[in-house]
Amino acid sequence: MNRTFKVELELTDDGPNSINFEDTYEGLNDEEWYKFSVNEYDGILLQANQEGFEHLARYFLKLSRTGKSDTFHSHHALEFGQENYGEPELTIVVTKNVSES
């Protein structure tokens, strides 16, 4: 049988049209903690350390639990801490019906 664990979080309720990242960054330091990359076949690789996955979990929980507006979106550099001027970016969009996107 698999072990279970309980997660308790307090995150800010950002409302439908914004997101506050401050509480999602809790416990992170300045080193690289996640990185997305794309290969020549358009395969996507996500590498993250434990803190990076915790940040992403908090971020996605906020998207799912704070009633974001349909089409709420955010843009991210593929690598933590880098600006993405003219570079590829990760865009995350909340949508009510994925099949219509």
N, CA, C and O atoms as a MOPAC input file, in Angstrom:
PM7 MOZYME 1SCF
protein

 N      0.83500 1    -1.18000 1     0.00000 1
 C      0.00000 1     0.00000 1     0.00000 1
 C      0.87800 1     1.24200 1     0.00000 1
 O      1.92300 1     1.26700 1     0.65000 1
 N      0.46400 1     2.25600 1    -0.71600 1
 C      1.19700 1     3.51900 1    -0.74900 1
 C      0.99100 1     4.30400 1     0.53500 1
 O     -0.08200 1     4.27300 1     1.13800 1
 N      2.03400 1     5.00400 1     0.93800 1
 C      1.91600 1     5.89800 1     2.08700 1
 C      1.15900 1     7.14500 1     1.65900 1
 O      1.11100 1     7.46500 1     0.47100 1
 N      0.58600 1     7.82900 1     2.58700 1
 C     -0.08000 1     9.09800 1     2.29600 1
 C      0.53200 1    10.18400 1     3.15700 1
 O      1.16700 1     9.90000 1     4.17200 1
 N      0.34000 1    11.41800 1     2.75300 1
 C      0.77100 1    12.55100 1     3.55500 1
 C     -0.23600 1    13.66800 1     3.38300 1
 O     -0.95200 1    13.73000 1     2.38300 1
 N     -0.28400 1    14.53800 1     4.35600 1
 C     -1.25100 1    15.64000 1     4.36200 1
 C     -0.51600 1    16.94300 1     4.05400 1
 O      0.58800 1    17.17600 1     4.54500 1
 N     -1.13300 1    17.77500 1     3.24700 1
 C     -0.55900 1    19.07200 1     2.89000 1
 C     -1.50300 1    20.15000 1     3.38000 1
 O     -2.69400 1    20.13300 1     3.06800 1
 N     -0.97000 1    21.08600 1     4.14600 1
 C     -1.76600 1    22.21900 1     4.60200 1
 C     -1.08400 1    23.48800 1     4.12200 1
 O      0.09700 1    23.70800 1     4.39200 1
 N     -1.83400 1    24.32400 1     3.40800 1
 C     -1.29600 1    25.56300 1     2.85200 1
 C     -2.23400 1    26.71200 1     3.14400 1
 O     -3.45000 1    26.53400 1     3.22000 1
 N     -1.67200 1    27.87400 1     3.30500 1
 C     -2.45200 1    29.09900 1     3.31100 1
 C     -1.91600 1    29.95500 1     2.18500 1
 O     -0.76500 1    30.39300 1     2.22200 1
 N     -2.74200 1    30.19500 1     1.18600 1
 C     -2.37000 1    31.01400 1     0.04100 1
 C     -3.33000 1    32.19100 1    -0.05700 1
 O     -4.48100 1    32.09900 1     0.36700 1
 N     -2.85600 1    33.28500 1    -0.61300 1
 C     -3.73500 1    34.43600 1    -0.78000 1
 C     -4.75600 1    34.16700 1    -1.87700 1
 O     -4.44500 1    33.53500 1    -2.88700 1
 N     -5.97100 1    34.65000 1    -1.67100 1
 C     -7.01700 1    34.56600 1    -2.68400 1
 C     -6.87900 1    35.80800 1    -3.54600 1
 O     -7.29100 1    36.89900 1    -3.15200 1
 N     -6.30400 1    35.63600 1    -4.71000 1
 C     -5.94100 1    36.77000 1    -5.56600 1
 C     -7.10600 1    37.34300 1    -6.35800 1
 O     -6.97900 1    38.41100 1    -6.95700 1
 N     -8.22300 1    36.66000 1    -6.36900 1
 C     -9.34400 1    37.12600 1    -7.16600 1
 C     -9.24500 1    36.64900 1    -8.60200 1
 O     -8.29100 1    35.96100 1    -8.96500 1
 N    -10.21500 1    37.00700 1    -9.41600 1
 C    -10.34500 1    36.42500 1   -10.74900 1
 C     -9.37700 1    36.93900 1   -11.80800 1
 O     -9.18000 1    36.26500 1   -12.81900 1
 N     -8.76500 1    38.10800 1   -11.61600 1
 C     -8.00200 1    38.70800 1   -12.70900 1
 C     -6.55400 1    39.04000 1   -12.38000 1
 O     -5.91800 1    39.80200 1   -13.10800 1
 N     -6.03000 1    38.48900 1   -11.31200 1
 C     -4.62800 1    38.75200 1   -10.97400 1
 C     -4.07600 1    37.57100 1   -10.19200 1
 O     -4.81900 1    36.69100 1    -9.75500 1
 N     -2.75400 1    37.56800 1   -10.02400 1
 C     -2.14000 1    36.53600 1    -9.19500 1
 C     -0.97600 1    37.16400 1    -8.44300 1
 O     -0.18300 1    37.91700 1    -9.00800 1
 N     -0.89100 1    36.83900 1    -7.16100 1
 C      0.18600 1    37.29800 1    -6.30000 1
 C      1.13000 1    36.11700 1    -6.11100 1
 O      0.75800 1    35.10200 1    -5.52400 1
 N      2.35600 1    36.25800 1    -6.61500 1
 C      3.31500 1    35.15600 1    -6.55400 1
 C      4.05400 1    35.08100 1    -5.22600 1
 O      4.74100 1    34.09400 1    -4.96400 1
 N      3.93000 1    36.09900 1    -4.38400 1
 C      4.74600 1    36.18000 1    -3.17800 1
 C      4.67400 1    34.90500 1    -2.33900 1
 O      5.71100 1    34.39000 1    -1.91900 1
 N      3.48000 1    34.39000 1    -2.08800 1
 C      3.36800 1    33.19300 1    -1.25800 1
 C      3.76300 1    31.91500 1    -1.99000 1
 O      4.04300 1    30.90400 1    -1.34400 1
 N      3.79200 1    31.93500 1    -3.30600 1
 C      4.21800 1    30.73800 1    -4.03400 1
 C      5.73200 1    30.57300 1    -4.00800 1
 O      6.23200 1    29.46400 1    -4.19500 1
 N      6.47200 1    31.66000 1    -3.77900 1
 C      7.93600 1    31.60500 1    -3.75200 1
 C      8.50000 1    31.23300 1    -2.38900 1
 O      9.71900 1    31.16600 1    -2.23600 1
 N      7.65800 1    30.99200 1    -1.40200 1
 C      8.11900 1    30.68100 1    -0.05100 1
 C      9.08300 1    29.49400 1    -0.06600 1
 O      8.78500 1    28.44400 1    -0.63500 1
 N     10.23700 1    29.67600 1     0.56500 1
 C     11.21400 1    28.60800 1     0.67400 1
 C     12.20200 1    28.52500 1    -0.47200 1
 O     13.11600 1    27.70100 1    -0.42900 1
 N     12.04800 1    29.35900 1    -1.50600 1
 C     12.97600 1    29.31700 1    -2.62900 1
 C     14.16500 1    30.21900 1    -2.37100 1
 O     14.04200 1    31.25000 1    -1.71000 1
 N     15.31100 1    29.82900 1    -2.89400 1
 C     16.47200 1    30.70600 1    -2.84000 1
 C     16.77900 1    31.19500 1    -4.24900 1
 O     15.97100 1    30.99400 1    -5.15500 1
 N     17.90400 1    31.82000 1    -4.45000 1
 C     18.20400 1    32.43600 1    -5.74300 1
 C     18.77900 1    31.48700 1    -6.77900 1
 O     19.00800 1    31.89500 1    -7.91800 1
 N     19.02000 1    30.23600 1    -6.42000 1
 C     19.57500 1    29.32100 1    -7.41800 1
 C     18.49100 1    28.88500 1    -8.39000 1
 O     17.30000 1    29.04900 1    -8.12500 1
 N     18.90900 1    28.33700 1    -9.50100 1
 C     17.94900 1    27.86000 1   -10.49500 1
 C     17.14000 1    26.72300 1    -9.89200 1
 O     17.72000 1    25.77000 1    -9.37100 1
 N     15.82300 1    26.79800 1    -9.95100 1
 C     14.99800 1    25.75300 1    -9.35200 1
 C     14.02700 1    25.11800 1   -10.33200 1
 O     13.40700 1    24.10500 1   -10.00900 1
 N     13.87700 1    25.69900 1   -11.54300 1
 C     13.14300 1    24.99400 1   -12.58600 1
 C     13.62500 1    25.45200 1   -13.95200 1
 O     14.20800 1    26.52700 1   -14.09700 1
 N     13.37200 1    24.62100 1   -14.94100 1
 C     13.76300 1    24.95300 1   -16.29900 1
 C     12.88500 1    24.14300 1   -17.25600 1
 O     12.74700 1    22.92900 1   -17.10600 1
 N     12.29900 1    24.82000 1   -18.23000 1
 C     11.58700 1    24.16900 1   -19.32000 1
 C     12.48900 1    24.19600 1   -20.54200 1
 O     13.22700 1    25.16100 1   -20.74300 1
 N     12.44100 1    23.17100 1   -21.34700 1
 C     13.13900 1    23.20100 1   -22.62700 1
 C     12.31900 1    22.40400 1   -23.63500 1
 O     11.48600 1    21.57200 1   -23.27700 1
 N     12.58300 1    22.68900 1   -24.90600 1
 C     11.86200 1    22.04300 1   -26.00700 1
 C     12.90000 1    21.41400 1   -26.91700 1
 O     13.90900 1    22.04500 1   -27.23100 1
 N     12.66900 1    20.17400 1   -27.34800 1
 C     13.62300 1    19.54200 1   -28.25600 1
 C     13.17600 1    19.72900 1   -29.70600 1
 O     12.14900 1    20.35300 1   -29.97500 1
 N     13.95500 1    19.18400 1   -30.62700 1
 C     13.67300 1    19.37400 1   -32.05800 1
 C     12.37000 1    18.72200 1   -32.50000 1
 O     11.88100 1    19.01700 1   -33.59000 1
 N     11.79600 1    17.84300 1   -31.68200 1
 C     10.52600 1    17.19000 1   -32.00600 1
 C      9.35700 1    17.85100 1   -31.28000 1
 O      8.25700 1    17.29900 1   -31.23800 1
 N      9.59300 1    19.04100 1   -30.70500 1
 C      8.60400 1    19.79200 1   -29.92400 1
 C      8.21300 1    19.09200 1   -28.63100 1
 O      7.17300 1    19.39800 1   -28.04900 1
 N      9.04300 1    18.15400 1   -28.17800 1
 C      8.83700 1    17.56500 1   -26.86100 1
 C      9.23000 1    18.57200 1   -25.79200 1
 O     10.17400 1    19.34000 1   -25.97900 1
 N      8.52100 1    18.57500 1   -24.68800 1
 C      8.76700 1    19.53500 1   -23.61200 1
 C      9.34600 1    18.79500 1   -22.41400 1
 O      8.83600 1    17.75300 1   -22.00100 1
 N     10.42900 1    19.35700 1   -21.86200 1
 C     11.06600 1    18.79600 1   -20.67700 1
 C     10.96800 1    19.81600 1   -19.55700 1
 O     11.34800 1    20.97200 1   -19.73900 1
 N     10.46600 1    19.40400 1   -18.40300 1
 C     10.43900 1    20.23900 1   -17.20400 1
 C     11.38300 1    19.61300 1   -16.19900 1
 O     11.19200 1    18.47100 1   -15.78300 1
 N     12.41100 1    20.37000 1   -15.80800 1
 C     13.32500 1    19.94500 1   -14.76000 1
 C     13.12100 1    20.87500 1   -13.57900 1
 O     13.05600 1    22.09100 1   -13.75500 1
 N     13.02000 1    20.32200 1   -12.37600 1
 C     12.85000 1    21.15600 1   -11.18300 1
 C     13.40200 1    20.42100 1    -9.97700 1
 O     13.38800 1    19.19200 1    -9.91300 1
 N     13.89400 1    21.20800 1    -9.01500 1
 C     14.26400 1    20.60300 1    -7.74600 1
 C     13.00900 1    20.55900 1    -6.86500 1
 O     11.94300 1    20.99700 1    -7.29800 1
 N     13.12100 1    20.04000 1    -5.64100 1
 C     11.93200 1    19.89100 1    -4.79300 1
 C     11.25200 1    21.22800 1    -4.52700 1
 O     10.02400 1    21.31600 1    -4.56700 1
 N     12.04200 1    22.27500 1    -4.25400 1
 C     11.45500 1    23.59100 1    -3.99900 1
 C     10.73500 1    24.11200 1    -5.23700 1
 O      9.68200 1    24.74100 1    -5.13200 1
 N     11.30100 1    23.85000 1    -6.39600 1
 C     10.67300 1    24.28700 1    -7.64200 1
 C      9.32300 1    23.63000 1    -7.86100 1
 O      8.37100 1    24.28900 1    -8.28000 1
 N      9.23400 1    22.33900 1    -7.58200 1
 C      7.94800 1    21.65800 1    -7.71900 1
 C      6.94400 1    22.16700 1    -6.68900 1
 O      5.75100 1    22.25300 1    -6.98200 1
 N      7.41200 1    22.50500 1    -5.48100 1
 C      6.49000 1    23.08600 1    -4.50200 1
 C      5.96300 1    24.42700 1    -4.97800 1
 O      4.77600 1    24.71600 1    -4.82800 1
 N      6.83700 1    25.25000 1    -5.55200 1
 C      6.38600 1    26.53300 1    -6.10000 1
 C      5.32400 1    26.30900 1    -7.17700 1
 O      4.26800 1    26.94100 1    -7.15700 1
 N      5.61000 1    25.40800 1    -8.11300 1
 C      4.66000 1    25.15600 1    -9.20000 1
 C      3.34400 1    24.60900 1    -8.66400 1
 O      2.28000 1    24.96100 1    -9.17300 1
 N      3.39700 1    23.75100 1    -7.63900 1
 C      2.17100 1    23.22100 1    -7.04000 1
 C      1.34000 1    24.34900 1    -6.43700 1
 O      0.12600 1    24.40100 1    -6.63900 1
 N      1.98300 1    25.25100 1    -5.69800 1
 C      1.25800 1    26.38700 1    -5.12000 1
 C      0.65300 1    27.25400 1    -6.20500 1
 O     -0.49000 1    27.69700 1    -6.09100 1
 N      1.42400 1    27.49600 1    -7.26100 1
 C      0.94900 1    28.31600 1    -8.37700 1
 C     -0.29900 1    27.68800 1    -9.01000 1
 O     -1.30200 1    28.37300 1    -9.20900 1
 N     -0.24000 1    26.39500 1    -9.32400 1
 C     -1.38000 1    25.74000 1    -9.96200 1
 C     -2.56900 1    25.62300 1    -9.01100 1
 O     -3.71500 1    25.68800 1    -9.45600 1
 N     -2.32200 1    25.45100 1    -7.71500 1
 C     -3.43000 1    25.45400 1    -6.75800 1
 C     -4.13100 1    26.80800 1    -6.74000 1
 O     -5.35700 1    26.87200 1    -6.65600 1
 N     -3.36500 1    27.88200 1    -6.81900 1
 C     -3.98400 1    29.20900 1    -6.85000 1
 C     -4.83800 1    29.37700 1    -8.10900 1
 O     -5.92100 1    29.96100 1    -8.05800 1
 N     -4.34300 1    28.86100 1    -9.23800 1
 C     -5.13500 1    28.94800 1   -10.46400 1
 C     -6.42500 1    28.15800 1   -10.33700 1
 O     -7.46000 1    28.57400 1   -10.85700 1
 N     -6.37500 1    27.02600 1    -9.65500 1
 C     -7.56200 1    26.17300 1    -9.57400 1
 C     -8.52700 1    26.56500 1    -8.47000 1
 O     -9.71400 1    26.25400 1    -8.56400 1
 N     -8.05400 1    27.24300 1    -7.42100 1
 C     -8.90400 1    27.47600 1    -6.25400 1
 C     -9.35300 1    28.91800 1    -6.06500 1
 O    -10.11900 1    29.19200 1    -5.14100 1
 N     -8.91100 1    29.84400 1    -6.89700 1
 C     -9.24500 1    31.24900 1    -6.65300 1
 C    -10.16900 1    31.83800 1    -7.70800 1
 O    -10.23300 1    33.05800 1    -7.86300 1
 N    -10.88000 1    30.99000 1    -8.43200 1
 C    -11.91600 1    31.46800 1    -9.34900 1
 C    -11.40400 1    32.38900 1   -10.44100 1
 O    -12.00300 1    33.43100 1   -10.70800 1
 N    -10.30000 1    32.01300 1   -11.07500 1
 C     -9.74300 1    32.85200 1   -12.13700 1
 C    -10.72600 1    32.96700 1   -13.29400 1
 O    -11.45000 1    32.02400 1   -13.61500 1
 N    -10.73400 1    34.13500 1   -13.90500 1
 C    -11.59000 1    34.39100 1   -15.06100 1
 C    -11.17400 1    33.50900 1   -16.22800 1
 O    -10.00400 1    33.16200 1   -16.38400 1
 N    -12.16400 1    33.15600 1   -17.04500 1
 C    -11.88200 1    32.41400 1   -18.26900 1
 C    -10.89600 1    33.22500 1   -19.09900 1
 O    -11.08200 1    34.42800 1   -19.27900 1
 N     -9.88500 1    32.59900 1   -19.58900 1
 C     -8.77300 1    33.16400 1   -20.37600 1
 C     -7.76100 1    33.93100 1   -19.53100 1
 O     -6.87200 1    34.56600 1   -20.09800 1
 N     -7.85700 1    33.90100 1   -18.18100 1
 C     -6.77700 1    34.47500 1   -17.37100 1
 C     -5.49400 1    33.77800 1   -17.78400 1
 O     -5.47100 1    32.55600 1   -17.93500 1
 N     -4.42600 1    34.54100 1   -17.96900 1
 C     -3.17700 1    33.93700 1   -18.41700 1
 C     -1.97500 1    34.65700 1   -17.81700 1
 O     -2.06900 1    35.79300 1   -17.35100 1
 N     -0.85200 1    33.96100 1   -17.84500 1
 C      0.40100 1    34.55100 1   -17.39000 1
 C      1.52100 1    34.04300 1   -18.29200 1
 O      1.45300 1    32.94700 1   -18.84900 1
 N      2.54500 1    34.87000 1   -18.41800 1
 C      3.68900 1    34.56900 1   -19.28500 1
 C      4.92500 1    34.38500 1   -18.41700 1
 O      5.13100 1    35.12500 1   -17.45500 1
 N      5.74100 1    33.40400 1   -18.75400 1
 C      6.91600 1    33.09200 1   -17.95200 1
 C      8.09700 1    32.78300 1   -18.85100 1
 O      7.94800 1    32.18200 1   -19.91500 1
 N      9.28100 1    33.20600 1   -18.40500 1
 C     10.50700 1    32.76800 1   -19.07300 1
 C     10.63700 1    31.26300 1   -18.86700 1
 O     10.11000 1    30.71900 1   -17.89600 1
 N     11.33100 1    30.59800 1   -19.76600 1
 C     11.48900 1    29.14900 1   -19.63100 1
 C     12.45500 1    28.77900 1   -18.52200 1
 O     12.48200 1    27.62900 1   -18.08400 1
 N     13.24800 1    29.73900 1   -18.05900 1
 C     14.21200 1    29.47200 1   -17.00900 1
 C     14.08600 1    30.52600 1   -15.92800 1
 O     14.06200 1    31.71900 1   -16.23300 1
 N     14.00400 1    30.11800 1   -14.67700 1
 C     13.82700 1    31.01700 1   -13.55700 1
 C     14.85400 1    32.14100 1   -13.57600 1
 O     16.04700 1    31.90300 1   -13.76800 1
 N     14.38600 1    33.35200 1   -13.37900 1
 C     15.26600 1    34.49400 1   -13.23900 1
 C     15.72700 1    35.12100 1   -14.53300 1
 O     16.39300 1    36.15500 1   -14.49600 1
 N     15.40600 1    34.55000 1   -15.66500 1
 C     15.83400 1    35.12900 1   -16.93100 1
 C     14.70200 1    35.94100 1   -17.54200 1
 O     13.53200 1    35.57200 1   -17.44700 1
 N     15.06800 1    37.04600 1   -18.16700 1
 C     14.10100 1    37.80300 1   -18.95600 1
 C     13.90800 1    37.06200 1   -20.27000 1
 O     14.81600 1    36.36900 1   -20.73000 1
 N     12.74700 1    37.20000 1   -20.87200 1
 C     12.51100 1    36.46300 1   -22.11500 1
 C     12.27300 1    37.41400 1   -23.29000 1
 O     11.32200 1    37.24200 1   -24.05300 1
 N     13.13400 1    38.40600 1   -23.42800 1
 C     13.04100 1    39.33200 1   -24.55100 1
 C     13.31800 1    38.59700 1   -25.84900 1
 O     14.45300 1    38.19700 1   -26.10900 1
 N     12.29400 1    38.41600 1   -26.66300 1
 C     12.46300 1    37.76400 1   -27.95500 1
 C     12.74200 1    36.27800 1   -27.87700 1
 O     12.99600 1    35.64600 1   -28.90200 1
 N     12.70100 1    35.71000 1   -26.69700 1
 C     12.95300 1    34.28400 1   -26.50900 1
 C     11.61900 1    33.55200 1   -26.35800 1
 O     10.59300 1    34.18800 1   -26.11700 1
 N     11.62000 1    32.22600 1   -26.49600 1
 C     10.38800 1    31.47400 1   -26.23900 1
 C      9.91000 1    31.70600 1   -24.81200 1
 O     10.71100 1    31.98100 1   -23.91900 1
 N      8.61200 1    31.59600 1   -24.60500 1
 C      8.06900 1    31.75200 1   -23.26800 1
 C      7.01700 1    30.69400 1   -23.00800 1
 O      6.48700 1    30.08100 1   -23.93400 1
 N      6.72500 1    30.49100 1   -21.74800 1
 C      5.66700 1    29.59300 1   -21.31400 1
 C      4.45400 1    30.45500 1   -20.99900 1
 O      4.52200 1    31.32800 1   -20.13400 1
 N      3.36100 1    30.22100 1   -21.68100 1
 C      2.11300 1    30.92600 1   -21.40400 1
 C      1.14300 1    29.92000 1   -20.81700 1
 O      0.90000 1    28.86300 1   -21.39900 1
 N      0.58800 1    30.25700 1   -19.65400 1
 C     -0.35800 1    29.37600 1   -18.96700 1
 C     -1.71400 1    30.07200 1   -18.99000 1
 O     -1.83200 1    31.21800 1   -18.55500 1
 N     -2.73600 1    29.38400 1   -19.49600 1
 C     -4.06200 1    29.97100 1   -19.68000 1
 C     -5.09200 1    29.14100 1   -18.93500 1
 O     -5.09000 1    27.91300 1   -19.02400 1
 N     -5.98300 1    29.81700 1   -18.19300 1
 C     -7.11000 1    29.16500 1   -17.54900 1
 C     -8.27800 1    29.23200 1   -18.51700 1
 O     -8.60100 1    30.30600 1   -19.02500 1
 N     -8.90700 1    28.10900 1   -18.77700 1
 C    -10.03900 1    28.08100 1   -19.70000 1
 C    -11.10700 1    27.13300 1   -19.16200 1
 O    -10.79600 1    26.10500 1   -18.56000 1
 N    -12.33700 1    27.48600 1   -19.38200 1
 C    -13.44000 1    26.65300 1   -18.88800 1
 C    -13.61000 1    25.39300 1   -19.72700 1
 O    -14.00500 1    24.35200 1   -19.20300 1
 N    -13.31800 1    25.47400 1   -21.01900 1
 C    -13.51700 1    24.32700 1   -21.90300 1
 C    -12.28800 1    24.15800 1   -22.78000 1
 O    -12.12200 1    24.87400 1   -23.76700 1
 N    -11.43700 1    23.22300 1   -22.42600 1
 C    -10.17400 1    23.00900 1   -23.13700 1
 C    -10.41000 1    22.62100 1   -24.59200 1
 O     -9.62200 1    22.99900 1   -25.45900 1
 N    -11.46600 1    21.88300 1   -24.88000 1
 C    -11.70200 1    21.42900 1   -26.25100 1
 C    -12.02700 1    22.58100 1   -27.20200 1
 O    -11.92300 1    22.41200 1   -28.41700 1
 N    -12.41300 1    23.73600 1   -26.68600 1
 C    -12.69600 1    24.88300 1   -27.54300 1
 C    -11.49900 1    25.79200 1   -27.71300 1
 O    -11.58000 1    26.78400 1   -28.43700 1
 N    -10.40300 1    25.48100 1   -27.07100 1
 C     -9.19100 1    26.34300 1   -27.13600 1
 C     -8.45400 1    26.13600 1   -28.42200 1
 O     -7.42300 1    26.76700 1   -28.65200 1

